CSV table of C-alpha atoms in Angstrom, one decimal:
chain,number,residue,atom,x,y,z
A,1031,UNK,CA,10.1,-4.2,14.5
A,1032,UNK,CA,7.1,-3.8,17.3
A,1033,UNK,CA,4.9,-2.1,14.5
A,1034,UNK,CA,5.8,-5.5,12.5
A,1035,UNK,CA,4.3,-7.4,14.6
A,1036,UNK,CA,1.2,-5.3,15.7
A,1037,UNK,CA,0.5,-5.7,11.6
A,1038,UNK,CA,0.6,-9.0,11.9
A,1039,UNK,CA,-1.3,-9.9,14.7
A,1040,UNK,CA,-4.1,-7.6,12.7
A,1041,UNK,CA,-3.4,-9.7,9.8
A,1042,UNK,CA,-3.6,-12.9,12.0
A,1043,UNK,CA,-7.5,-11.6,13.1
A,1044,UNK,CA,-8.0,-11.3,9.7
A,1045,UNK,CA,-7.2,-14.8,8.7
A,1046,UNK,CA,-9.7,-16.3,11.1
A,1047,UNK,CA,-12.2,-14.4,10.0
A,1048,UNK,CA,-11.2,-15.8,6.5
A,1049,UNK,CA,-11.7,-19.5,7.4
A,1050,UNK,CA,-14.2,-18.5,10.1
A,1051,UNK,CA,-16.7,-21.7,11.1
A,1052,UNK,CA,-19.9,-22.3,13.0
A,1053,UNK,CA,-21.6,-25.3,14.9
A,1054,UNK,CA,-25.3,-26.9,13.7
A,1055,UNK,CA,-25.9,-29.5,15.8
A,1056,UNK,CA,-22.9,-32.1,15.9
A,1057,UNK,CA,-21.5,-30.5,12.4
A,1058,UNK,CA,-19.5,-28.0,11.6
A,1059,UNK,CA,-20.8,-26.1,8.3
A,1060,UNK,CA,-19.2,-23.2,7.0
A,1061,UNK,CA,-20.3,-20.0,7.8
A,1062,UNK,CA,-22.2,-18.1,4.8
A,1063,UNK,CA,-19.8,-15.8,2.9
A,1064,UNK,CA,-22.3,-15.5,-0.3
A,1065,UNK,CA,-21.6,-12.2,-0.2
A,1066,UNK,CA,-18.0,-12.0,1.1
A,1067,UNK,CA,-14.9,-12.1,-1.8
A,1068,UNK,CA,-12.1,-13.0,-0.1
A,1069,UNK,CA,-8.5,-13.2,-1.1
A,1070,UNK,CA,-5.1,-13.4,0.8
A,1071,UNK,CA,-1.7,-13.7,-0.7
A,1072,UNK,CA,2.0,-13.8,0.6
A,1073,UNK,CA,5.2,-13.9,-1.1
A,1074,UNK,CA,8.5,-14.3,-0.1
A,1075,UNK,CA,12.0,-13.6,-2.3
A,1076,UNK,CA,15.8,-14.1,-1.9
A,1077,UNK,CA,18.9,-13.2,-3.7
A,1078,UNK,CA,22.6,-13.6,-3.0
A,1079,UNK,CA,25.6,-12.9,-5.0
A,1080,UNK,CA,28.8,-14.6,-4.0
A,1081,UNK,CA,32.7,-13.8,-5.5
A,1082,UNK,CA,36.1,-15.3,-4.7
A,1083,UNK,CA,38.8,-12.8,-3.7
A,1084,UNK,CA,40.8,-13.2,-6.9
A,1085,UNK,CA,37.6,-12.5,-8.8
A,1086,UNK,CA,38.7,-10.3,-11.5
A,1087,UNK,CA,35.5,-9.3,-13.4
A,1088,UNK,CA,34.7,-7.3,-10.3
A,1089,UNK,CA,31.5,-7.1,-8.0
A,1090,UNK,CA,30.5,-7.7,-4.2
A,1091,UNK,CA,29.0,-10.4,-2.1
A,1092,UNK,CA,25.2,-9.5,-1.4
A,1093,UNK,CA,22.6,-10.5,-0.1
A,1094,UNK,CA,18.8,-9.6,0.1
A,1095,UNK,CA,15.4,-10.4,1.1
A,1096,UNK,CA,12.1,-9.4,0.3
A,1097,UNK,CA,8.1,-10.2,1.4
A,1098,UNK,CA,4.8,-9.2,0.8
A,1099,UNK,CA,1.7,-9.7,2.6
A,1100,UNK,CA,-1.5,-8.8,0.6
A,1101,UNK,CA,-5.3,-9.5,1.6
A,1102,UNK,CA,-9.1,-8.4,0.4
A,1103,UNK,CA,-12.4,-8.8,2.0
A,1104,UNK,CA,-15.4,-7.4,-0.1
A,1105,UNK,CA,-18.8,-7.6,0.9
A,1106,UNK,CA,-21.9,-6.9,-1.9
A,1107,UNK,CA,-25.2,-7.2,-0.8
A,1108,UNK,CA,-28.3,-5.7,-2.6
A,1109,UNK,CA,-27.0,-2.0,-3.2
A,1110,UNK,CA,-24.5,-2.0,-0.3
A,1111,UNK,CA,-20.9,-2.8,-0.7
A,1112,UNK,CA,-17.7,-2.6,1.7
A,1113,UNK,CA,-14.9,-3.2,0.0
A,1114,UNK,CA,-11.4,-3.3,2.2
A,1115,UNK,CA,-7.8,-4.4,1.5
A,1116,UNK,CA,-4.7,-4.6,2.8
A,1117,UNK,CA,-1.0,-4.4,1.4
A,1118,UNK,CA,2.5,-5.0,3.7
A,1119,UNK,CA,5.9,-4.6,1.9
A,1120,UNK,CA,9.2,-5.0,3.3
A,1121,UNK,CA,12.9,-5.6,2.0
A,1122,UNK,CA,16.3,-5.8,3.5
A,1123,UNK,CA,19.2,-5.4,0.8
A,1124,UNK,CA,22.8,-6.1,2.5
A,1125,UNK,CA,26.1,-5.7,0.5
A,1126,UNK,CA,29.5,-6.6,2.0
A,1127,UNK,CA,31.7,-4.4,3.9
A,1128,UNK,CA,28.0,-2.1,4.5
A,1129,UNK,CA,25.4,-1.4,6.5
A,1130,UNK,CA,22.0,-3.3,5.8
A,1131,UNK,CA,19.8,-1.2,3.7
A,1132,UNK,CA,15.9,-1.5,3.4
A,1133,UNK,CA,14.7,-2.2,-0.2
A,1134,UNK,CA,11.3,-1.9,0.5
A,1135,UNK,CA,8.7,-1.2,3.4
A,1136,UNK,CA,4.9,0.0,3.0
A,1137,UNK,CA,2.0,-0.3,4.9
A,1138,UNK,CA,-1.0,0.3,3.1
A,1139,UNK,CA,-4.7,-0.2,4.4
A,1140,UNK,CA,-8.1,1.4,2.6
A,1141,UNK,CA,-11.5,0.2,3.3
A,1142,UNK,CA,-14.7,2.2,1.6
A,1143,UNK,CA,-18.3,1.6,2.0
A,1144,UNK,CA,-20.4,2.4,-1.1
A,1145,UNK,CA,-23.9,2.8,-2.1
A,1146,UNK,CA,-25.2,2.2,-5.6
A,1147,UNK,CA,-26.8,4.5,-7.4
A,1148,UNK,CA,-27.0,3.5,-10.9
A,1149,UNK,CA,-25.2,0.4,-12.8
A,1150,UNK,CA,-21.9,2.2,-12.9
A,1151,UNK,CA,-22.1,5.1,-10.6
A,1152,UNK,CA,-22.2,5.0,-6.7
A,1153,UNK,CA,-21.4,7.1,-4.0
A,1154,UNK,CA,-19.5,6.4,-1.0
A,1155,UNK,CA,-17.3,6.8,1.9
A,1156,UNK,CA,-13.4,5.4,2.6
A,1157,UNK,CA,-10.1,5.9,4.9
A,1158,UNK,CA,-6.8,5.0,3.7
A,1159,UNK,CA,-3.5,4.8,5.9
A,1160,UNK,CA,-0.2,5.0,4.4
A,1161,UNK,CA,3.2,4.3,6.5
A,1162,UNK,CA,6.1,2.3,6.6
A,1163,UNK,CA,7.4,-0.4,9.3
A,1164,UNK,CA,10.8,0.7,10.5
A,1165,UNK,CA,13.4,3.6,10.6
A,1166,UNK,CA,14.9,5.2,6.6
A,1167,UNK,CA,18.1,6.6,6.3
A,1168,UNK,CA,20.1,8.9,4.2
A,1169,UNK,CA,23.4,7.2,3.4
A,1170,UNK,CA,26.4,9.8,3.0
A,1171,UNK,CA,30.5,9.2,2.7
A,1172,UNK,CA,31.8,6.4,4.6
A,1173,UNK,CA,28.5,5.0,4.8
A,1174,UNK,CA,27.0,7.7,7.7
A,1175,UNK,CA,23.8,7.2,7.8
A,1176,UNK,CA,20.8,10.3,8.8
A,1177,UNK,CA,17.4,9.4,9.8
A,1178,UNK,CA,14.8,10.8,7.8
A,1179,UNK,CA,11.6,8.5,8.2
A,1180,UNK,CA,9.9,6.1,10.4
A,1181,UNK,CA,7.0,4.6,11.2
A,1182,UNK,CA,4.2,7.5,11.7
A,1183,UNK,CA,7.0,9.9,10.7
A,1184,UNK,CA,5.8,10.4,8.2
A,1185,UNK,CA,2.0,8.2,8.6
A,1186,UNK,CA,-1.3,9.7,6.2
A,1187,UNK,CA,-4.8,9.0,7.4
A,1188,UNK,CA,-7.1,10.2,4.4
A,1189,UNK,CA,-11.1,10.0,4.4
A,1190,UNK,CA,-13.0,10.9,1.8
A,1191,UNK,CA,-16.4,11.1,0.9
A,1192,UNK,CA,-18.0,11.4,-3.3
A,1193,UNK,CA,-18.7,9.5,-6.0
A,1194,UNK,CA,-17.4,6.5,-7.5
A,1195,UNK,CA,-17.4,4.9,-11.5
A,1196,UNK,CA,-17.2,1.2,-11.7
A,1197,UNK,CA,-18.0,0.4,-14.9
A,1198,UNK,CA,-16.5,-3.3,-14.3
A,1199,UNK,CA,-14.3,-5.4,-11.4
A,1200,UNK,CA,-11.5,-4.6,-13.2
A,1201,UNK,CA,-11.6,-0.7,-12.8
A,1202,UNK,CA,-13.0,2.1,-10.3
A,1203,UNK,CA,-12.5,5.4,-10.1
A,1204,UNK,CA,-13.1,7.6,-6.4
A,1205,UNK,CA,-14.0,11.4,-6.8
A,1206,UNK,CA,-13.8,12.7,-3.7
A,1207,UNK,CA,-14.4,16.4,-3.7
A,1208,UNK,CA,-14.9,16.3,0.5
A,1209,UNK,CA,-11.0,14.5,1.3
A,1210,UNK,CA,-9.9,15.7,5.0
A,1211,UNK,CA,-6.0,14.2,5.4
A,1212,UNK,CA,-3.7,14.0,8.5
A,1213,UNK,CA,-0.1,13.7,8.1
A,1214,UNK,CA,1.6,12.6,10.9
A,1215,UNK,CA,5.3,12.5,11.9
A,1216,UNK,CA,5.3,11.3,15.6
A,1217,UNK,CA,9.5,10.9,15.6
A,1218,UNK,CA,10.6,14.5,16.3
A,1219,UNK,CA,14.1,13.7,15.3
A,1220,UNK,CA,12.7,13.3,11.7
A,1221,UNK,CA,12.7,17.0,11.8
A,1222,UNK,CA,16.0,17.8,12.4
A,1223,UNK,CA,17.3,16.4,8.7
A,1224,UNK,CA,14.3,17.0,6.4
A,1225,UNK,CA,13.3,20.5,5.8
A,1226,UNK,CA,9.9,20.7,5.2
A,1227,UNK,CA,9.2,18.0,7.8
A,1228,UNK,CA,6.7,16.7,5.5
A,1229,UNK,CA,4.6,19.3,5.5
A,1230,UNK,CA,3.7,18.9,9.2
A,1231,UNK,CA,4.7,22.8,11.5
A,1232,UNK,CA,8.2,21.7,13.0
A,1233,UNK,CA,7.6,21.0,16.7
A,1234,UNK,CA,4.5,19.6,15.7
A,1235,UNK,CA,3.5,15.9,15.2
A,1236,UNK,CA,0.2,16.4,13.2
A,1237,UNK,CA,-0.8,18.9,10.0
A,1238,UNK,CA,-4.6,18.5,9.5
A,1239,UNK,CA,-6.0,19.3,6.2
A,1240,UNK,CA,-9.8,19.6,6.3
A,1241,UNK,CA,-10.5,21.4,2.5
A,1242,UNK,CA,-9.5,19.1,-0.1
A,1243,UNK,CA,-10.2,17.3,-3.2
A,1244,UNK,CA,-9.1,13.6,-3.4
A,1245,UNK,CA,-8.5,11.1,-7.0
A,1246,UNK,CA,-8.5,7.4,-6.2
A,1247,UNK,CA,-8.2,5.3,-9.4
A,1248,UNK,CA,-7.5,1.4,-9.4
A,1249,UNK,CA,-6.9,-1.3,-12.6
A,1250,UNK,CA,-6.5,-4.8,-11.8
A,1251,UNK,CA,-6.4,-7.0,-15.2
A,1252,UNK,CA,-4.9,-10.2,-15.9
A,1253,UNK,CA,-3.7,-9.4,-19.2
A,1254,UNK,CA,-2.8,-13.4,-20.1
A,1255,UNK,CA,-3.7,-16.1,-17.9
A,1256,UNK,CA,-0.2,-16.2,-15.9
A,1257,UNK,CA,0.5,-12.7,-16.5
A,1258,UNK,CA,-1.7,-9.8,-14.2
A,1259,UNK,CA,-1.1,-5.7,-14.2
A,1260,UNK,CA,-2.6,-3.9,-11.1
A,1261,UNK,CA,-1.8,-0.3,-10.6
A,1262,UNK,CA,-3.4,2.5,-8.0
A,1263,UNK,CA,-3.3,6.0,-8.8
A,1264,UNK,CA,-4.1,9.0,-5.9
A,1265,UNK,CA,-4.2,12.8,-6.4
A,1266,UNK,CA,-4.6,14.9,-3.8
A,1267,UNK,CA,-5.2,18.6,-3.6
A,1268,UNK,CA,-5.6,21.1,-0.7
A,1269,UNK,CA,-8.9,24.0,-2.0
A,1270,UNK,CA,-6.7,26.4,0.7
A,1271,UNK,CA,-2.8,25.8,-0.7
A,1272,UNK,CA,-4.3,25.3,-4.3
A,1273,UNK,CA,-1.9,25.6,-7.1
A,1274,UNK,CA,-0.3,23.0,-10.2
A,1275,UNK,CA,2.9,22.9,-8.0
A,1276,UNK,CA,1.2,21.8,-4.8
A,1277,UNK,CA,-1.1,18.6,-6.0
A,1278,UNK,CA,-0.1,15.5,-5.2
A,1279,UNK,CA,0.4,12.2,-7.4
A,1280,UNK,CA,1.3,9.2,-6.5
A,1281,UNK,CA,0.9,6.4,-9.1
A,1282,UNK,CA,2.0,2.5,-7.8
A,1283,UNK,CA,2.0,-0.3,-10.8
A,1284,UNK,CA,2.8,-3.9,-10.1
A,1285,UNK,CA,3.5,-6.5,-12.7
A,1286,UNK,CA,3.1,-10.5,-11.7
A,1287,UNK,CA,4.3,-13.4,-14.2
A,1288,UNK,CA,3.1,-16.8,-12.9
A,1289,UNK,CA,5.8,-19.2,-13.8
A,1290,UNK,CA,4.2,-22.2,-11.8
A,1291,UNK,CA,1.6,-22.5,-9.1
A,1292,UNK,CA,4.1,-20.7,-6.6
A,1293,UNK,CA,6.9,-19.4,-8.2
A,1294,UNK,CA,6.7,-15.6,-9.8
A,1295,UNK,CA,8.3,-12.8,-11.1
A,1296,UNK,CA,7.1,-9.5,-9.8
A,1297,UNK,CA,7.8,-6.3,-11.4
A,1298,UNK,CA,7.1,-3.4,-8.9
A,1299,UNK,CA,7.0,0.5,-9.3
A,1300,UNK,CA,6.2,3.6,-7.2
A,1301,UNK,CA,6.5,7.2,-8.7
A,1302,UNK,CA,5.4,10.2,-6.4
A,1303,UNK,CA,5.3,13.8,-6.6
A,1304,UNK,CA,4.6,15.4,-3.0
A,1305,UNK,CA,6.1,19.2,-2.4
A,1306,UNK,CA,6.0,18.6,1.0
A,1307,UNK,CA,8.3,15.8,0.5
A,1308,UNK,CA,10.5,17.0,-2.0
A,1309,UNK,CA,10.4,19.5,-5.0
A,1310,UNK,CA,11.4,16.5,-7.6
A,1311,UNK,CA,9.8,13.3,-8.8
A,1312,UNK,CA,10.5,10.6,-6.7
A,1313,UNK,CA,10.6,6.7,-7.9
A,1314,UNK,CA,11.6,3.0,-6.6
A,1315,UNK,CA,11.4,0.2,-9.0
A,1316,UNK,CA,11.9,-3.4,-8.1
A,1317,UNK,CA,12.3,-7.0,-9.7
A,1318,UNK,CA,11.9,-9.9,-8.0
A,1319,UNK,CA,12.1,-13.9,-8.6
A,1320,UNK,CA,9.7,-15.6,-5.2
A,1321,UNK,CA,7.7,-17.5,-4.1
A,1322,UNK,CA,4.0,-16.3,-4.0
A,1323,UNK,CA,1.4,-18.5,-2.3
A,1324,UNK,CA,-2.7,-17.0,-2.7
A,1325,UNK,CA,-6.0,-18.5,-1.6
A,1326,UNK,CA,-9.1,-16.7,-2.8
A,1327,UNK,CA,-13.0,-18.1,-2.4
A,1328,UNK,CA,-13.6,-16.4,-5.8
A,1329,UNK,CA,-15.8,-18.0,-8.3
């Protein structure tokens, strides 16, 4: 849980830059964020299921837990932008007479500076990290359990330098035809129960990727005014391995109903196709009843 709590110190710094202050005088006036949009959201959710021993319909006692921490910080100035966010999942699921179970962990950070070059086009430059928090298993019979993920194991660093298409804030679209990636997988034990080891030579804790093409597509719409869509799409492709087979998509959608100021439903979804990973699609879909707070200095 160290790499937990790293993240949240980070995100601590990042909430006193948020409400950040300076001295004139005798006063305090807030500092000048004209051209800062800043946003910052968590969310917590909790379920439990609970049955009497003589409980004939069947089922088990349960219990899970869920949290996100979510954040933005965009600066436009002139023909200058720097756009970052942040996104932190992570779910325990824990059913009776087993072992806990995560139902969720992410760590997600991208930040991109841009220049623009016409009304809808710009070019620019971004890195994006992608890892989780804490150790994944493979549950077999009799509830054994086989670790095959952890934090950094496996962790993606991807920069990337093109063009981008904003045609409005709700949508943008990265082309990035120069996209160097590292994959990392700094837990050697990883390798001993998945195959391919993520793509990364076994023995080894890094593959570097230098020749590649990188899609980065985002839509964030509130569709009614208590009811918001935002989904991220990514495509990646190495020039050197270069084949149908060996691109790879990764496509996350999340679905929020406001029910009142703090309580929501949230309808997540990840689907992702990486070789490296496995030959299939892979998918995790989640629905959750919470409580969401969110401050914003949005206009």
């Amino acid at each position: 849980m160290k790499n937990f709590f790293l993240t949240c110190t980070f995100l601590g710094i990042y909430l006193v830059s948020f409400a950040q202050t300076e001295t004139k005088g005798e006063e305090k006036v807030k500092s000048d964020t004209s051209y800062w949009v800043k946003e910052f959201s968590a969310g917590l959710n909790f379920n439990q299921g609970a049955f009497s021993s003589n409980w004939k319909s069947g089922g088990v006692n349960s219990i899970s837990f869920g949290s996100i921490l979510a954040g933005k910080a965009n600066y436009a100035k002139e023909r200058w932008t720097w756009d970052n966010q942040m996104e932190l999942l992570y779910g325990i699921v824990k059913n009776e007479g087993e072992q806990s179970k995560k139902s969720n962990d992410r760590i997600f950070l991208d930040s991109k500076v841009g220049y623009k070059l016409s009304e809808k086009w710009g070019s620019y430059f971004s890195a994006n990290f992608l890892s989780q928090f804490t150790r994944g298993y493979e549950f077999g019979d009799d509830d054994v359990r086989t670790l095959i993920s952890d934090f950094m194991s496996p962790g993606y660093l991807t920069t990337s330098l093109g063009f981008e298409f904003k045609p409005n804030d709700e949508f943008n679209l990265r082309i990035g035809p120069l996209s160097p990636r590292w994959t990392f997988v700094a837990n050697l034990d990883v390798s001993d129960n998945v195959e391919d080891n993520y793509g990364v030579p076994m023995g080894e804790k890094v593959r570097t990727e230098w020749l590649a093409l990188q899609l980065f597509a985002e839509w964030d719409k509130d569709i009614a005014e208590n009811f918001n869509i935002k989904s991220r799409y990514q495509m990646y492709a190495n020039y050197e391995t270069l084949e149908w087979k060996t691109i790879d998509h990764r496509l996350d959608i999340a679905l929020t109903a406001k029910i009142t100021q703090l309580i929501n439903v949230t309808f997540t979804s990840i689907n992702l196709y990486d070789i490296d990973q496995d030959a299939g699609i892979q998918y995790s879909q989640g629905l959750a009843l919470g409580i969401l707070y969110k401050v914003s200095n949005k206009k």
